Amino acid sequence: MDTLKESLDRKLSLNRQKIQTPIGHALRMDTDFSVRTPKGTLKGKAGDYIIKHKSGMVSIIESYVFNKRYDILR
């Protein structure tokens, strides 16, 4: 069974929704999800973005906030 990190790394490398940002990578999630971090468990909803920062840290941004802050460039 894959760990969440392996699953996220695979999705980030294969998913067409991957977005490189100045802070790292962003992935729009299709289902509700949770991420265990050293500071606790983060929970996100379908449509939210999981951000993998260049430092390796992970955070979640709600879709409406992400869409206000970022422009997706292809």
PDB file of C-alpha atoms in Angstrom:
ATOM      1  CA  MET A   1       0.000   0.000   0.000  1.00  0.00           C
ATOM      2  CA  ASP A   2       1.396   3.383  -0.995  1.00  0.00           C
ATOM      3  CA  THR A   3       2.025   6.021   1.598  1.00  0.00           C
ATOM      4  CA  LEU A   4       0.287   9.358   1.143  1.00  0.00           C
ATOM      5  CA  LYS A   5       3.621  10.952   0.206  1.00  0.00           C
ATOM      6  CA  GLU A   6       4.214   8.359  -2.534  1.00  0.00           C
ATOM      7  CA  SER A   7       0.654   8.759  -3.760  1.00  0.00           C
ATOM      8  CA  LEU A   8       0.938  12.556  -3.786  1.00  0.00           C
ATOM      9  CA  ASP A   9       4.325  12.451  -5.532  1.00  0.00           C
ATOM     10  CA  ARG A  10       2.880  10.125  -8.187  1.00  0.00           C
ATOM     11  CA  LYS A  11      -0.201  12.319  -8.683  1.00  0.00           C
ATOM     12  CA  LEU A  12       1.946  15.439  -8.866  1.00  0.00           C
ATOM     13  CA  SER A  13       4.107  13.867 -11.551  1.00  0.00           C
ATOM     14  CA  LEU A  14       1.264  12.323 -13.597  1.00  0.00           C
ATOM     15  CA  ASN A  15      -1.786  14.506 -13.072  1.00  0.00           C
ATOM     16  CA  ARG A  16      -2.726  16.959 -15.809  1.00  0.00           C
ATOM     17  CA  GLN A  17      -4.053  19.369 -13.163  1.00  0.00           C
ATOM     18  CA  LYS A  18      -0.570  19.897 -11.718  1.00  0.00           C
ATOM     19  CA  ILE A  19       0.320  23.565 -11.451  1.00  0.00           C
ATOM     20  CA  GLN A  20       3.788  24.853 -10.660  1.00  0.00           C
ATOM     21  CA  THR A  21       3.597  27.906  -8.433  1.00  0.00           C
ATOM     22  CA  PRO A  22       6.336  30.151  -7.047  1.00  0.00           C
ATOM     23  CA  ILE A  23       6.011  28.171  -3.818  1.00  0.00           C
ATOM     24  CA  GLY A  24       6.011  24.636  -5.262  1.00  0.00           C
ATOM     25  CA  HIS A  25       3.292  22.502  -6.850  1.00  0.00           C
ATOM     26  CA  ALA A  26      -0.483  22.548  -6.561  1.00  0.00           C
ATOM     27  CA  LEU A  27      -2.865  19.688  -7.264  1.00  0.00           C
ATOM     28  CA  ARG A  28      -6.659  19.990  -7.435  1.00  0.00           C
ATOM     29  CA  MET A  29      -8.116  17.031  -5.560  1.00  0.00           C
ATOM     30  CA  ASP A  30     -11.108  15.118  -6.947  1.00  0.00           C
ATOM     31  CA  THR A  31     -12.353  13.738  -3.621  1.00  0.00           C
ATOM     32  CA  ASP A  32     -12.389  14.704   0.058  1.00  0.00           C
ATOM     33  CA  PHE A  33      -8.996  13.963   1.605  1.00  0.00           C
ATOM     34  CA  SER A  34      -6.817  14.324   4.676  1.00  0.00           C
ATOM     35  CA  VAL A  35      -3.074  14.725   5.079  1.00  0.00           C
ATOM     36  CA  ARG A  36      -1.155  13.855   8.225  1.00  0.00           C
ATOM     37  CA  THR A  37       1.617  16.368   8.955  1.00  0.00           C
ATOM     38  CA  PRO A  38       3.981  16.811  11.906  1.00  0.00           C
ATOM     39  CA  LYS A  39       1.650  19.579  13.140  1.00  0.00           C
ATOM     40  CA  GLY A  40      -1.541  17.516  12.834  1.00  0.00           C
ATOM     41  CA  THR A  41      -4.021  16.272  10.258  1.00  0.00           C
ATOM     42  CA  LEU A  42      -5.208  18.629   7.522  1.00  0.00           C
ATOM     43  CA  LYS A  43      -8.578  17.974   5.888  1.00  0.00           C
ATOM     44  CA  GLY A  44      -9.658  19.103   2.452  1.00  0.00           C
ATOM     45  CA  LYS A  45     -12.752  18.805   0.312  1.00  0.00           C
ATOM     46  CA  ALA A  46     -13.157  17.730  -3.292  1.00  0.00           C
ATOM     47  CA  GLY A  47     -12.050  20.666  -5.445  1.00  0.00           C
ATOM     48  CA  ASP A  48      -9.564  22.025  -2.900  1.00  0.00           C
ATOM     49  CA  TYR A  49      -5.888  22.251  -3.763  1.00  0.00           C
ATOM     50  CA  ILE A  50      -3.079  20.493  -1.970  1.00  0.00           C
ATOM     51  CA  ILE A  51       0.121  22.507  -2.125  1.00  0.00           C
ATOM     52  CA  LYS A  52       3.528  20.874  -1.892  1.00  0.00           C
ATOM     53  CA  HIS A  53       5.919  23.677  -1.033  1.00  0.00           C
ATOM     54  CA  LYS A  54       9.515  23.690  -2.242  1.00  0.00           C
ATOM     55  CA  SER A  55      10.520  23.055   1.373  1.00  0.00           C
ATOM     56  CA  GLY A  56       8.569  19.770   1.294  1.00  0.00           C
ATOM     57  CA  MET A  57       5.785  21.002   3.569  1.00  0.00           C
ATOM     58  CA  VAL A  58       2.183  20.390   2.530  1.00  0.00           C
ATOM     59  CA  SER A  59      -0.812  22.694   2.935  1.00  0.00           C
ATOM     60  CA  ILE A  60      -4.392  22.888   1.694  1.00  0.00           C
ATOM     61  CA  ILE A  61      -6.049  25.863  -0.002  1.00  0.00           C
ATOM     62  CA  GLU A  62      -9.801  25.970  -0.593  1.00  0.00           C
ATOM     63  CA  SER A  63     -10.653  26.179  -4.277  1.00  0.00           C
ATOM     64  CA  TYR A  64     -12.291  29.614  -4.157  1.00  0.00           C
ATOM     65  CA  VAL A  65      -9.231  31.075  -2.369  1.00  0.00           C
ATOM     66  CA  PHE A  66      -6.825  29.404  -4.793  1.00  0.00           C
ATOM     67  CA  ASN A  67      -8.775  30.729  -7.774  1.00  0.00           C
ATOM     68  CA  LYS A  68      -8.656  34.286  -6.380  1.00  0.00           C
ATOM     69  CA  ARG A  69      -4.922  34.194  -5.646  1.00  0.00           C
ATOM     70  CA  TYR A  70      -3.506  32.357  -8.652  1.00  0.00           C
ATOM     71  CA  ASP A  71      -3.829  32.452 -12.412  1.00  0.00           C
ATOM     72  CA  ILE A  72      -3.252  29.092 -14.087  1.00  0.00           C
ATOM     73  CA  LEU A  73      -0.746  29.476 -16.905  1.00  0.00           C
ATOM     74  CA  ARG A  74      -0.376  26.706 -19.448  1.00  0.00           C
TER      75      ARG A  74
END
